[in-house]
Amino acid sequence: MSGRVRQRTSGRDTLAHAEARLQDYLRDLAELVAVDSGSHNAHGVNRVADWVQRRLHALGFSVERIPPPPGRRPRTGDVLVGRKRGTRTVADGGRRVLLAGHMDTVFDDGTAAARPFTLAGPLAHGPGVSDDKGGLLAGLTALEILSGQRMTDYAELVFLATPDEEIGSPSSRPVTEDVARGVHYALALECARENGDLVVARKGVAEYLVKVTGRAAHAGIEPERGANAALTAARLTVALQAMNRPARGITVNVGVIRAGCLPNIVCDEAELQVEVRAATTRHLTAMRAAIEEAAVDCRVPGTRVAVEERDPCPPMEDTPATRALFAEAATAAEGLGITLGAAATGGVGDANLIAGTGTPTLDGLGPVGGGDHTPGEWLDTTTVAPRIALLASLIAALGAR
Protein backbone atom coordinates (compact mmCIF):
# COMPACT_ATOMS: atom_id res chain seq x y z
CA MET A 1 0.00 0.00 0.00
CA SER A 2 2.83 2.41 0.80
CA GLY A 3 4.13 2.08 -2.78
CA ARG A 4 0.75 3.06 -4.18
CA VAL A 5 0.42 6.08 -1.91
CA ARG A 6 3.87 7.28 -2.94
CA GLN A 7 2.95 6.81 -6.59
CA ARG A 8 -0.27 8.80 -6.31
CA THR A 9 1.30 11.72 -4.49
CA SER A 10 4.19 11.95 -6.97
CA GLY A 11 2.07 11.68 -10.11
CA ARG A 12 1.81 15.43 -10.68
CA ASP A 13 5.54 15.92 -10.16
CA THR A 14 6.30 13.11 -12.60
CA LEU A 15 3.99 14.62 -15.19
CA ALA A 16 5.66 18.02 -14.77
CA HIS A 17 9.06 16.42 -15.38
CA ALA A 18 7.71 14.68 -18.50
CA GLU A 19 6.21 17.90 -19.84
CA ALA A 20 9.52 19.67 -19.32
CA ARG A 21 11.20 17.04 -21.49
CA LEU A 22 8.72 17.15 -24.39
CA GLN A 23 10.80 19.31 -26.72
CA ASP A 24 13.89 17.22 -26.06
CA TYR A 25 11.81 14.10 -26.77
CA LEU A 26 10.66 15.47 -30.13
CA ARG A 27 14.20 16.47 -31.07
CA ASP A 28 15.49 13.03 -30.17
CA LEU A 29 12.62 11.32 -31.99
CA ALA A 30 13.44 13.27 -35.15
CA GLU A 31 17.04 12.07 -34.84
CA LEU A 32 16.00 8.42 -34.47
CA VAL A 33 13.47 8.57 -37.31
CA ALA A 34 16.22 9.96 -39.59
CA VAL A 35 18.06 6.63 -39.36
CA ASP A 36 17.01 3.93 -41.84
CA SER A 37 16.76 0.85 -39.62
CA GLY A 38 14.80 -1.74 -41.55
CA SER A 39 15.13 -5.22 -40.10
CA HIS A 40 17.60 -6.29 -42.81
CA ASN A 41 19.76 -3.16 -42.43
CA ALA A 42 22.09 -4.33 -39.66
CA HIS A 43 24.22 -1.18 -39.92
CA GLY A 44 21.22 1.11 -39.49
CA VAL A 45 19.80 -0.87 -36.58
CA ASN A 46 23.18 -0.80 -34.87
CA ARG A 47 23.28 2.99 -35.27
CA VAL A 48 20.07 3.08 -33.25
CA ALA A 49 21.62 0.63 -30.77
CA ASP A 50 24.65 2.91 -30.38
CA TRP A 51 22.30 5.81 -29.62
CA VAL A 52 20.33 3.81 -27.05
CA GLN A 53 23.51 2.49 -25.48
CA ARG A 54 24.84 6.01 -24.91
CA ARG A 55 21.62 7.02 -23.18
CA LEU A 56 21.65 3.97 -20.93
CA HIS A 57 25.29 4.44 -20.01
CA ALA A 58 24.50 8.03 -18.99
CA LEU A 59 21.85 6.63 -16.63
CA GLY A 60 24.27 4.23 -14.99
CA PHE A 61 23.19 1.07 -16.82
CA SER A 62 25.64 -1.64 -17.76
CA VAL A 63 25.01 -2.59 -21.38
CA GLU A 64 25.59 -5.86 -23.20
CA ARG A 65 25.51 -6.02 -27.01
CA ILE A 66 24.76 -9.46 -28.43
CA PRO A 67 25.41 -9.91 -32.17
CA PRO A 68 23.44 -12.44 -34.21
CA PRO A 69 24.81 -15.99 -34.33
CA PRO A 70 27.52 -16.54 -36.99
CA GLY A 71 26.05 -17.49 -40.33
CA ARG A 72 22.56 -16.36 -39.40
CA ARG A 73 20.56 -15.24 -42.40
CA PRO A 74 19.07 -12.75 -42.70
CA ARG A 75 21.81 -10.77 -40.98
CA THR A 76 20.36 -8.52 -38.29
CA GLY A 77 21.71 -5.95 -35.85
CA ASP A 78 22.71 -6.52 -32.24
CA VAL A 79 20.41 -7.21 -29.33
CA LEU A 80 20.95 -4.67 -26.57
CA VAL A 81 20.41 -5.52 -22.89
CA GLY A 82 20.88 -2.81 -20.25
CA ARG A 83 20.81 -3.49 -16.51
CA LYS A 84 20.80 -1.26 -13.46
CA ARG A 85 20.62 -2.49 -9.89
CA GLY A 86 18.48 -0.72 -7.32
CA THR A 87 18.76 -0.41 -3.56
CA ARG A 88 16.14 -2.97 -2.53
CA THR A 89 16.83 -6.69 -2.63
CA VAL A 90 14.37 -9.27 -3.88
CA ALA A 91 14.24 -10.75 -0.41
CA ASP A 92 13.20 -7.34 0.91
CA GLY A 93 10.41 -6.92 -1.67
CA GLY A 94 12.40 -5.44 -4.54
CA ARG A 95 11.39 -6.51 -8.02
CA ARG A 96 13.11 -6.82 -11.38
CA VAL A 97 11.23 -4.82 -14.01
CA LEU A 98 11.85 -5.23 -17.74
CA LEU A 99 11.20 -2.57 -20.39
CA ALA A 100 11.19 -3.96 -23.93
CA GLY A 101 11.10 -2.22 -27.31
CA HIS A 102 12.48 -2.78 -30.79
CA MET A 103 14.86 -0.76 -32.95
CA ASP A 104 13.93 -2.06 -36.41
CA THR A 105 11.22 -0.85 -38.78
CA VAL A 106 9.50 -2.36 -41.82
CA PHE A 107 10.72 0.35 -44.20
CA ASP A 108 13.25 0.13 -47.02
CA ASP A 109 16.51 2.06 -47.10
CA GLY A 110 15.97 5.61 -48.31
CA THR A 111 12.58 6.00 -46.62
CA ALA A 112 13.97 8.25 -43.87
CA ALA A 113 15.22 10.74 -46.47
CA ALA A 114 12.14 10.46 -48.68
CA ARG A 115 9.71 10.82 -45.81
CA PRO A 116 11.50 12.61 -42.94
CA PHE A 117 10.16 13.43 -39.50
CA THR A 118 7.50 16.12 -39.64
CA LEU A 119 5.03 17.77 -37.28
CA ALA A 120 1.53 18.58 -38.51
CA GLY A 121 -0.31 20.14 -35.60
CA PRO A 122 -0.21 17.63 -32.73
CA LEU A 123 0.76 14.70 -34.97
CA ALA A 124 4.30 13.59 -35.71
CA HIS A 125 4.95 11.57 -38.87
CA GLY A 126 7.88 9.54 -40.16
CA PRO A 127 9.03 5.93 -40.59
CA GLY A 128 8.95 4.20 -37.21
CA VAL A 129 7.66 7.28 -35.39
CA SER A 130 5.25 5.14 -33.38
CA ASP A 131 6.44 1.62 -34.23
CA ASP A 132 8.61 1.57 -32.26
CA LYS A 133 10.99 4.51 -32.02
CA GLY A 134 8.42 6.61 -30.19
CA GLY A 135 7.89 3.85 -27.63
CA LEU A 136 11.58 3.06 -27.30
CA LEU A 137 12.33 6.72 -26.58
CA ALA A 138 9.43 6.95 -24.12
CA GLY A 139 11.01 4.14 -22.11
CA LEU A 140 14.37 5.89 -21.99
CA THR A 141 12.76 9.18 -21.00
CA ALA A 142 10.78 7.52 -18.20
CA LEU A 143 14.03 6.04 -16.85
CA GLU A 144 15.66 9.48 -16.99
CA ILE A 145 12.81 10.97 -14.94
CA LEU A 146 13.11 8.24 -12.31
CA SER A 147 16.86 8.75 -12.18
CA GLY A 148 16.37 12.48 -11.73
CA GLN A 149 13.96 11.77 -8.86
CA ARG A 150 16.57 9.46 -7.33
CA MET A 151 14.09 6.61 -7.41
CA THR A 152 16.13 3.47 -6.73
CA ASP A 153 13.55 1.46 -4.79
CA TYR A 154 13.72 -1.69 -6.92
CA ALA A 155 15.89 -4.76 -7.30
CA GLU A 156 16.84 -4.21 -10.94
CA LEU A 157 15.71 -2.39 -14.05
CA VAL A 158 16.33 -4.14 -17.36
CA PHE A 159 16.07 -2.47 -20.76
CA LEU A 160 15.81 -4.73 -23.80
CA ALA A 161 16.05 -3.36 -27.35
CA THR A 162 15.69 -5.91 -30.15
CA PRO A 163 16.83 -5.59 -33.80
CA ASP A 164 14.42 -7.89 -35.64
CA GLU A 165 10.92 -7.77 -34.15
CA GLU A 166 9.35 -6.86 -37.48
CA ILE A 167 10.52 -10.12 -39.07
CA GLY A 168 9.56 -12.39 -36.17
CA SER A 169 12.65 -11.98 -33.96
CA PRO A 170 14.67 -14.85 -35.49
CA SER A 171 17.98 -13.76 -33.92
CA SER A 172 16.79 -12.07 -30.74
CA ARG A 173 14.21 -14.61 -29.57
CA PRO A 174 16.56 -16.73 -27.42
CA VAL A 175 17.96 -13.59 -25.76
CA THR A 176 14.49 -12.15 -25.16
CA GLU A 177 13.23 -15.35 -23.57
CA ASP A 178 16.34 -15.70 -21.41
CA VAL A 179 16.06 -12.11 -20.18
CA ALA A 180 12.34 -12.48 -19.51
CA ARG A 181 12.82 -15.52 -17.30
CA GLY A 182 14.90 -13.44 -14.89
CA VAL A 183 12.39 -10.65 -14.20
CA HIS A 184 9.19 -10.26 -12.21
CA TYR A 185 7.29 -7.91 -14.55
CA ALA A 186 7.58 -6.82 -18.16
CA LEU A 187 6.38 -3.58 -19.74
CA ALA A 188 6.44 -3.58 -23.54
CA LEU A 189 6.92 -0.24 -25.27
CA GLU A 190 4.81 -0.59 -28.40
CA CYS A 191 2.63 2.50 -28.65
CA ALA A 192 -0.84 2.58 -27.13
CA ARG A 193 -3.81 1.77 -29.36
CA GLU A 194 -5.35 4.65 -31.30
CA ASN A 195 -8.01 5.09 -28.60
CA GLY A 196 -5.39 5.03 -25.82
CA ASP A 197 -5.95 1.44 -24.69
CA LEU A 198 -3.14 -0.70 -23.31
CA VAL A 199 -2.69 -4.22 -24.65
CA VAL A 200 -3.44 -7.11 -22.32
CA ALA A 201 -3.50 -9.89 -24.92
CA ARG A 202 -1.94 -10.76 -28.27
CA LYS A 203 -2.75 -13.81 -30.34
CA GLY A 204 -0.15 -16.47 -30.84
CA VAL A 205 0.72 -17.59 -34.35
CA ALA A 206 1.97 -20.71 -36.08
CA GLU A 207 2.80 -21.18 -39.73
CA TYR A 208 2.45 -24.52 -41.49
CA LEU A 209 4.01 -25.82 -44.67
CA VAL A 210 1.77 -28.57 -46.03
CA LYS A 211 3.33 -30.66 -48.81
CA VAL A 212 1.23 -33.04 -50.89
CA THR A 213 2.89 -35.74 -52.96
CA GLY A 214 0.88 -37.49 -55.67
CA ARG A 215 1.66 -39.50 -58.77
CA ALA A 216 2.10 -38.06 -62.24
CA ALA A 217 0.33 -39.48 -65.29
CA HIS A 218 -0.71 -38.43 -68.79
CA ALA A 219 -3.93 -36.52 -68.23
CA GLY A 220 -5.38 -37.52 -71.63
CA ILE A 221 -4.26 -41.13 -72.13
CA GLU A 222 -4.13 -42.72 -68.67
CA PRO A 223 -5.28 -40.30 -65.93
CA GLU A 224 -6.39 -43.27 -63.84
CA ARG A 225 -2.73 -44.10 -63.21
CA GLY A 226 -2.19 -40.73 -61.52
CA ALA A 227 -2.93 -39.44 -58.05
CA ASN A 228 -3.82 -35.75 -58.15
CA ALA A 229 -1.97 -33.77 -55.49
CA ALA A 230 -3.80 -30.59 -56.55
CA LEU A 231 -7.15 -32.15 -55.71
CA THR A 232 -5.94 -33.11 -52.25
CA ALA A 233 -4.63 -29.56 -51.81
CA ALA A 234 -7.99 -28.13 -52.90
CA ARG A 235 -9.90 -30.31 -50.45
CA LEU A 236 -7.48 -29.32 -47.71
CA THR A 237 -7.91 -25.64 -48.52
CA VAL A 238 -11.67 -25.86 -48.09
CA ALA A 239 -11.33 -27.86 -44.87
CA LEU A 240 -8.75 -25.53 -43.35
CA GLN A 241 -10.68 -22.36 -44.16
CA ALA A 242 -13.70 -23.93 -42.49
CA MET A 243 -11.74 -24.11 -39.22
CA ASN A 244 -12.02 -20.36 -38.63
CA ARG A 245 -13.69 -19.66 -35.29
CA PRO A 246 -13.71 -15.87 -34.84
CA ALA A 247 -15.81 -16.07 -31.68
CA ARG A 248 -13.04 -18.14 -30.06
CA GLY A 249 -10.28 -15.90 -31.39
CA ILE A 250 -9.09 -18.52 -33.91
CA THR A 251 -8.18 -17.54 -37.47
CA VAL A 252 -6.90 -19.83 -40.20
CA ASN A 253 -5.64 -18.56 -43.54
CA VAL A 254 -4.39 -20.56 -46.51
CA GLY A 255 -2.25 -17.79 -47.91
CA VAL A 256 -0.23 -19.57 -50.60
CA ILE A 257 -1.13 -22.50 -52.89
CA ARG A 258 1.24 -24.01 -55.44
CA ALA A 259 0.47 -27.05 -57.58
CA GLY A 260 1.37 -28.69 -60.87
CA CYS A 261 3.45 -27.67 -63.87
CA LEU A 262 1.41 -28.45 -67.04
CA PRO A 263 -2.31 -28.91 -67.71
CA ASN A 264 -1.79 -32.27 -69.47
CA ILE A 265 -0.05 -33.89 -66.51
CA VAL A 266 -1.88 -35.21 -63.46
CA CYS A 267 -0.41 -33.05 -60.69
CA ASP A 268 2.11 -34.92 -58.54
CA GLU A 269 3.17 -32.13 -56.16
CA ALA A 270 1.32 -29.38 -54.31
CA GLU A 271 2.10 -27.06 -51.42
CA LEU A 272 0.04 -24.96 -49.02
CA GLN A 273 1.35 -22.25 -46.72
CA VAL A 274 -1.02 -21.76 -43.83
CA GLU A 275 -1.14 -19.32 -40.92
CA VAL A 276 -3.04 -19.99 -37.71
CA ARG A 277 -3.61 -17.43 -34.97
CA ALA A 278 -5.25 -18.10 -31.62
CA ALA A 279 -5.67 -16.33 -28.30
CA THR A 280 -4.54 -19.25 -26.14
CA THR A 281 -1.85 -21.91 -26.21
CA ARG A 282 -4.56 -24.53 -25.79
CA HIS A 283 -6.28 -23.42 -28.97
CA LEU A 284 -3.01 -23.28 -30.92
CA THR A 285 -2.24 -26.85 -29.87
CA ALA A 286 -5.74 -27.99 -30.80
CA MET A 287 -5.45 -26.38 -34.23
CA ARG A 288 -2.27 -28.29 -34.99
CA ALA A 289 -4.06 -31.55 -34.23
CA ALA A 290 -7.01 -30.45 -36.39
CA ILE A 291 -4.72 -29.67 -39.35
CA GLU A 292 -3.00 -33.03 -39.10
CA GLU A 293 -6.38 -34.78 -38.95
CA ALA A 294 -7.60 -32.88 -42.03
CA ALA A 295 -4.41 -33.88 -43.85
CA VAL A 296 -5.47 -37.50 -43.44
CA ASP A 297 -9.18 -37.04 -44.16
CA CYS A 298 -8.73 -34.97 -47.34
CA ARG A 299 -6.29 -37.24 -49.16
CA VAL A 300 -7.07 -38.42 -52.66
CA PRO A 301 -6.16 -42.13 -52.95
CA GLY A 302 -2.49 -42.44 -53.83
CA THR A 303 -1.44 -39.08 -52.37
CA ARG A 304 0.56 -38.40 -49.23
CA VAL A 305 0.49 -35.27 -47.02
CA ALA A 306 3.27 -33.97 -44.74
CA VAL A 307 2.57 -31.16 -42.27
CA GLU A 308 5.47 -29.07 -40.94
CA GLU A 309 4.99 -26.42 -38.25
CA ARG A 310 7.30 -23.42 -38.59
CA ASP A 311 8.29 -20.68 -36.11
CA PRO A 312 5.42 -20.97 -33.62
CA CYS A 313 5.03 -17.88 -31.44
CA PRO A 314 3.14 -18.19 -28.15
CA PRO A 315 0.17 -15.97 -27.37
CA MET A 316 0.31 -13.22 -24.79
CA GLU A 317 -2.69 -14.48 -22.87
CA ASP A 318 -5.16 -12.41 -20.88
CA THR A 319 -4.36 -13.85 -17.45
CA PRO A 320 -5.08 -12.79 -13.86
CA ALA A 321 -1.43 -11.71 -13.56
CA THR A 322 -1.79 -9.50 -16.64
CA ARG A 323 -5.00 -8.02 -15.25
CA ALA A 324 -3.23 -7.26 -11.97
CA LEU A 325 -0.58 -5.36 -13.94
CA PHE A 326 -3.29 -3.50 -15.82
CA ALA A 327 -5.00 -2.58 -12.52
CA GLU A 328 -1.70 -1.14 -11.28
CA ALA A 329 -1.40 0.88 -14.49
CA ALA A 330 -5.00 2.08 -14.17
CA THR A 331 -4.27 3.29 -10.63
CA ALA A 332 -1.25 5.23 -11.84
CA ALA A 333 -3.25 6.62 -14.77
CA GLU A 334 -6.03 7.80 -12.50
CA GLY A 335 -3.57 10.03 -10.66
CA LEU A 336 -2.63 11.57 -14.01
CA GLY A 337 -6.19 12.14 -15.20
CA ILE A 338 -6.01 9.28 -17.74
CA THR A 339 -8.72 6.65 -18.14
CA LEU A 340 -7.33 3.39 -19.49
CA GLY A 341 -8.98 0.62 -21.47
CA ALA A 342 -7.68 -2.90 -22.05
CA ALA A 343 -7.39 -4.25 -25.59
CA ALA A 344 -6.65 -7.58 -27.24
CA THR A 345 -5.04 -7.68 -30.67
CA GLY A 346 -4.23 -10.23 -33.33
CA GLY A 347 -0.80 -8.71 -33.94
CA VAL A 348 2.32 -10.45 -32.67
CA GLY A 349 5.30 -8.78 -31.00
CA ASP A 350 8.14 -9.39 -28.58
CA ALA A 351 5.56 -9.21 -25.78
CA ASN A 352 4.36 -12.63 -26.96
CA LEU A 353 7.80 -14.14 -26.41
CA ILE A 354 8.13 -12.52 -23.00
CA ALA A 355 4.68 -13.60 -21.86
CA GLY A 356 5.37 -17.09 -23.22
CA THR A 357 7.98 -17.56 -20.47
CA GLY A 358 5.31 -16.99 -17.83
CA THR A 359 6.37 -13.43 -16.98
CA PRO A 360 3.40 -11.09 -16.32
CA THR A 361 3.43 -8.69 -19.28
CA LEU A 362 1.63 -5.49 -20.23
CA ASP A 363 2.01 -3.87 -23.65
CA GLY A 364 1.12 -0.58 -25.36
CA LEU A 365 2.96 1.60 -22.86
CA GLY A 366 4.30 4.07 -25.43
CA PRO A 367 2.45 7.24 -26.48
CA VAL A 368 -0.70 6.95 -28.60
CA GLY A 369 0.02 6.26 -32.27
CA GLY A 370 -1.29 4.51 -35.35
CA GLY A 371 -0.95 3.84 -39.06
CA ASP A 372 1.88 1.40 -38.37
CA HIS A 373 3.69 -0.01 -41.43
CA THR A 374 2.19 2.64 -43.72
CA PRO A 375 3.29 6.03 -45.11
CA GLY A 376 0.69 7.62 -42.85
CA GLU A 377 2.22 6.36 -39.57
CA TRP A 378 1.61 8.93 -36.81
CA LEU A 379 2.23 9.73 -33.16
CA ASP A 380 0.00 12.01 -31.09
CA THR A 381 2.47 14.35 -29.38
CA THR A 382 -0.16 15.54 -26.88
CA THR A 383 0.00 12.07 -25.31
CA VAL A 384 3.78 11.92 -25.00
CA ALA A 385 4.20 13.56 -21.59
CA PRO A 386 1.18 11.88 -19.91
CA ARG A 387 2.19 8.43 -21.19
CA ILE A 388 5.82 8.86 -20.14
CA ALA A 389 4.60 9.94 -16.71
CA LEU A 390 2.32 6.89 -16.58
CA LEU A 391 5.20 4.59 -17.50
CA ALA A 392 7.54 6.14 -14.93
CA SER A 393 4.88 5.89 -12.22
CA LEU A 394 4.17 2.28 -13.08
CA ILE A 395 7.85 1.32 -12.97
CA ALA A 396 8.13 2.95 -9.55
CA ALA A 397 5.06 1.13 -8.26
CA LEU A 398 6.19 -2.26 -9.55
CA GLY A 399 9.80 -1.94 -8.40
CA ALA A 400 8.89 -2.41 -4.76
CA ARG A 401 5.51 -4.16 -4.73
C-alpha positions in Angstrom: 0.0 0.0 0.0 2.8 2.4 0.8 4.1 2.1 -2.8 0.8 3.1 -4.2 0.4 6.1 -1.9 3.9 7.3 -2.9 3.0 6.8 -6.6 -0.3 8.8 -6.3 1.3 11.7 -4.5 4.2 11.9 -7.0 2.1 11.7 -10.1 1.8 15.4 -10.7 5.5 15.9 -10.2 6.3 13.1 -12.6 4.0 14.6 -15.2 5.7 18.0 -14.8 9.1 16.4 -15.4 7.7 14.7 -18.5 6.2 17.9 -19.8 9.5 19.7 -19.3 11.2 17.0 -21.5 8.7 17.1 -24.4 10.8 19.3 -26.7 13.9 17.2 -26.1 11.8 14.1 -26.8 10.7 15.5 -30.1 14.2 16.5 -31.1 15.5 13.0 -30.2 12.6 11.3 -32.0 13.4 13.3 -35.1 17.0 12.1 -34.8 16.0 8.4 -34.5 13.5 8.6 -37.3 16.2 10.0 -39.6 18.1 6.6 -39.4 17.0 3.9 -41.8 16.8 0.9 -39.6 14.8 -1.7 -41.5 15.1 -5.2 -40.1 17.6 -6.3 -42.8 19.8 -3.2 -42.4 22.1 -4.3 -39.7 24.2 -1.2 -39.9 21.2 1.1 -39.5 19.8 -0.9 -36.6 23.2 -0.8 -34.9 23.3 3.0 -35.3 20.1 3.1 -33.2 21.6 0.6 -30.8 24.6 2.9 -30.4 22.3 5.8 -29.6 20.3 3.8 -27.0 23.5 2.5 -25.5 24.8 6.0 -24.9 21.6 7.0 -23.2 21.6 4.0 -20.9 25.3 4.4 -20.0 24.5 8.0 -19.0 21.9 6.6 -16.6 24.3 4.2 -15.0 23.2 1.1 -16.8 25.6 -1.6 -17.8 25.0 -2.6 -21.4 25.6 -5.9 -23.2 25.5 -6.0 -27.0 24.8 -9.5 -28.4 25.4 -9.9 -32.2 23.4 -12.4 -34.2 24.8 -16.0 -34.3 27.5 -16.5 -37.0 26.1 -17.5 -40.3 22.6 -16.4 -39.4 20.6 -15.2 -42.4 19.1 -12.8 -42.7 21.8 -10.8 -41.0 20.4 -8.5 -38.3 21.7 -5.9 -35.9 22.7 -6.5 -32.2 20.4 -7.2 -29.3 21.0 -4.7 -26.6 20.4 -5.5 -22.9 20.9 -2.8 -20.3 20.8 -3.5 -16.5 20.8 -1.3 -13.5 20.6 -2.5 -9.9 18.5 -0.7 -7.3 18.8 -0.4 -3.6 16.1 -3.0 -2.5 16.8 -6.7 -2.6 14.4 -9.3 -3.9 14.2 -10.8 -0.4 13.2 -7.3 0.9 10.4 -6.9 -1.7 12.4 -5.4 -4.5 11.4 -6.5 -8.0 13.1 -6.8 -11.4 11.2 -4.8 -14.0 11.8 -5.2 -17.7 11.2 -2.6 -20.4 11.2 -4.0 -23.9 11.1 -2.2 -27.3 12.5 -2.8 -30.8 14.9 -0.8 -33.0 13.9 -2.1 -36.4 11.2 -0.8 -38.8 9.5 -2.4 -41.8 10.7 0.4 -44.2 13.2 0.1 -47.0 16.5 2.1 -47.1 16.0 5.6 -48.3 12.6 6.0 -46.6 14.0 8.2 -43.9 15.2 10.7 -46.5 12.1 10.5 -48.7 9.7 10.8 -45.8 11.5 12.6 -42.9 10.2 13.4 -39.5 7.5 16.1 -39.6 5.0 17.8 -37.3 1.5 18.6 -38.5 -0.3 20.1 -35.6 -0.2 17.6 -32.7 0.8 14.7 -35.0 4.3 13.6 -35.7 5.0 11.6 -38.9 7.9 9.5 -40.2 9.0 5.9 -40.6 9.0 4.2 -37.2 7.7 7.3 -35.4 5.3 5.1 -33.4 6.4 1.6 -34.2 8.6 1.6 -32.3 11.0 4.5 -32.0 8.4 6.6 -30.2 7.9 3.9 -27.6 11.6 3.1 -27.3 12.3 6.7 -26.6 9.4 6.9 -24.1 11.0 4.1 -22.1 14.4 5.9 -22.0 12.8 9.2 -21.0 10.8 7.5 -18.2 14.0 6.0 -16.9 15.7 9.5 -17.0 12.8 11.0 -14.9 13.1 8.2 -12.3 16.9 8.7 -12.2 16.4 12.5 -11.7 14.0 11.8 -8.9 16.6 9.5 -7.3 14.1 6.6 -7.4 16.1 3.5 -6.7 13.5 1.5 -4.8 13.7 -1.7 -6.9 15.9 -4.8 -7.3 16.8 -4.2 -10.9 15.7 -2.4 -14.0 16.3 -4.1 -17.4 16.1 -2.5 -20.8 15.8 -4.7 -23.8 16.1 -3.4 -27.4 15.7 -5.9 -30.2 16.8 -5.6 -33.8 14.4 -7.9 -35.6 10.9 -7.8 -34.2 9.4 -6.9 -37.5 10.5 -10.1 -39.1 9.6 -12.4 -36.2 12.7 -12.0 -34.0 14.7 -14.9 -35.5 18.0 -13.8 -33.9 16.8 -12.1 -30.7 14.2 -14.6 -29.6 16.6 -16.7 -27.4 18.0 -13.6 -25.8 14.5 -12.1 -25.2 13.2 -15.4 -23.6 16.3 -15.7 -21.4 16.1 -12.1 -20.2 12.3 -12.5 -19.5 12.8 -15.5 -17.3 14.9 -13.4 -14.9 12.4 -10.7 -14.2 9.2 -10.3 -12.2 7.3 -7.9 -14.6 7.6 -6.8 -18.2 6.4 -3.6 -19.7 6.4 -3.6 -23.5 6.9 -0.2 -25.3 4.8 -0.6 -28.4 2.6 2.5 -28.6 -0.8 2.6 -27.1 -3.8 1.8 -29.4 -5.3 4.7 -31.3 -8.0 5.1 -28.6 -5.4 5.0 -25.8 -5.9 1.4 -24.7 -3.1 -0.7 -23.3 -2.7 -4.2 -24.7 -3.4 -7.1 -22.3 -3.5 -9.9 -24.9 -1.9 -10.8 -28.3 -2.8 -13.8 -30.3 -0.1 -16.5 -30.8 0.7 -17.6 -34.3 2.0 -20.7 -36.1 2.8 -21.2 -39.7 2.4 -24.5 -41.5 4.0 -25.8 -44.7 1.8 -28.6 -46.0 3.3 -30.7 -48.8 1.2 -33.0 -50.9 2.9 -35.7 -53.0 0.9 -37.5 -55.7 1.7 -39.5 -58.8 2.1 -38.1 -62.2 0.3 -39.5 -65.3 -0.7 -38.4 -68.8 -3.9 -36.5 -68.2 -5.4 -37.5 -71.6 -4.3 -41.1 -72.1 -4.1 -42.7 -68.7 -5.3 -40.3 -65.9 -6.4 -43.3 -63.8 -2.7 -44.1 -63.2 -2.2 -40.7 -61.5 -2.9 -39.4 -58.0 -3.8 -35.7 -58.1 -2.0 -33.8 -55.5 -3.8 -30.6 -56.6 -7.2 -32.1 -55.7 -5.9 -33.1 -52.3 -4.6 -29.6 -51.8 -8.0 -28.1 -52.9 -9.9 -30.3 -50.5 -7.5 -29.3 -47.7 -7.9 -25.6 -48.5 -11.7 -25.9 -48.1 -11.3 -27.9 -44.9 -8.7 -25.5 -43.4 -10.7 -22.4 -44.2 -13.7 -23.9 -42.5 -11.7 -24.1 -39.2 -12.0 -20.4 -38.6 -13.7 -19.7 -35.3 -13.7 -15.9 -34.8 -15.8 -16.1 -31.7 -13.0 -18.1 -30.1 -10.3 -15.9 -31.4 -9.1 -18.5 -33.9 -8.2 -17.5 -37.5 -6.9 -19.8 -40.2 -5.6 -18.6 -43.5 -4.4 -20.6 -46.5 -2.2 -17.8 -47.9 -0.2 -19.6 -50.6 -1.1 -22.5 -52.9 1.2 -24.0 -55.4 0.5 -27.1 -57.6 1.4 -28.7 -60.9 3.4 -27.7 -63.9 1.4 -28.4 -67.0 -2.3 -28.9 -67.7 -1.8 -32.3 -69.5 0.0 -33.9 -66.5 -1.9 -35.2 -63.5 -0.4 -33.1 -60.7 2.1 -34.9 -58.5 3.2 -32.1 -56.2 1.3 -29.4 -54.3 2.1 -27.1 -51.4 0.0 -25.0 -49.0 1.4 -22.2 -46.7 -1.0 -21.8 -43.8 -1.1 -19.3 -40.9 -3.0 -20.0 -37.7 -3.6 -17.4 -35.0 -5.2 -18.1 -31.6 -5.7 -16.3 -28.3 -4.5 -19.3 -26.1 -1.9 -21.9 -26.2 -4.6 -24.5 -25.8 -6.3 -23.4 -29.0 -3.0 -23.3 -30.9 -2.2 -26.8 -29.9 -5.7 -28.0 -30.8 -5.4 -26.4 -34.2 -2.3 -28.3 -35.0 -4.1 -31.5 -34.2 -7.0 -30.5 -36.4 -4.7 -29.7 -39.3 -3.0 -33.0 -39.1 -6.4 -34.8 -39.0 -7.6 -32.9 -42.0 -4.4 -33.9 -43.9 -5.5 -37.5 -43.4 -9.2 -37.0 -44.2 -8.7 -35.0 -47.3 -6.3 -37.2 -49.2 -7.1 -38.4 -52.7 -6.2 -42.1 -53.0 -2.5 -42.4 -53.8 -1.4 -39.1 -52.4 0.6 -38.4 -49.2 0.5 -35.3 -47.0 3.3 -34.0 -44.7 2.6 -31.2 -42.3 5.5 -29.1 -40.9 5.0 -26.4 -38.3 7.3 -23.4 -38.6 8.3 -20.7 -36.1 5.4 -21.0 -33.6 5.0 -17.9 -31.4 3.1 -18.2 -28.1 0.2 -16.0 -27.4 0.3 -13.2 -24.8 -2.7 -14.5 -22.9 -5.2 -12.4 -20.9 -4.4 -13.8 -17.5 -5.1 -12.8 -13.9 -1.4 -11.7 -13.6 -1.8 -9.5 -16.6 -5.0 -8.0 -15.3 -3.2 -7.3 -12.0 -0.6 -5.4 -13.9 -3.3 -3.5 -15.8 -5.0 -2.6 -12.5 -1.7 -1.1 -11.3 -1.4 0.9 -14.5 -5.0 2.1 -14.2 -4.3 3.3 -10.6 -1.2 5.2 -11.8 -3.2 6.6 -14.8 -6.0 7.8 -12.5 -3.6 10.0 -10.7 -2.6 11.6 -14.0 -6.2 12.1 -15.2 -6.0 9.3 -17.7 -8.7 6.7 -18.1 -7.3 3.4 -19.5 -9.0 0.6 -21.5 -7.7 -2.9 -22.0 -7.4 -4.2 -25.6 -6.7 -7.6 -27.2 -5.0 -7.7 -30.7 -4.2 -10.2 -33.3 -0.8 -8.7 -33.9 2.3 -10.4 -32.7 5.3 -8.8 -31.0 8.1 -9.4 -28.6 5.6 -9.2 -25.8 4.4 -12.6 -27.0 7.8 -14.1 -26.4 8.1 -12.5 -23.0 4.7 -13.6 -21.9 5.4 -17.1 -23.2 8.0 -17.6 -20.5 5.3 -17.0 -17.8 6.4 -13.4 -17.0 3.4 -11.1 -16.3 3.4 -8.7 -19.3 1.6 -5.5 -20.2 2.0 -3.9 -23.7 1.1 -0.6 -25.4 3.0 1.6 -22.9 4.3 4.1 -25.4 2.4 7.2 -26.5 -0.7 7.0 -28.6 0.0 6.3 -32.3 -1.3 4.5 -35.4 -1.0 3.8 -39.1 1.9 1.4 -38.4 3.7 0.0 -41.4 2.2 2.6 -43.7 3.3 6.0 -45.1 0.7 7.6 -42.8 2.2 6.4 -39.6 1.6 8.9 -36.8 2.2 9.7 -33.2 0.0 12.0 -31.1 2.5 14.3 -29.4 -0.2 15.5 -26.9 0.0 12.1 -25.3 3.8 11.9 -25.0 4.2 13.6 -21.6 1.2 11.9 -19.9 2.2 8.4 -21.2 5.8 8.9 -20.1 4.6 9.9 -16.7 2.3 6.9 -16.6 5.2 4.6 -17.5 7.5 6.1 -14.9 4.9 5.9 -12.2 4.2 2.3 -13.1 7.9 1.3 -13.0 8.1 3.0 -9.6 5.1 1.1 -8.3 6.2 -2.3 -9.6 9.8 -1.9 -8.4 8.9 -2.4 -4.8 5.5 -4.2 -4.7 
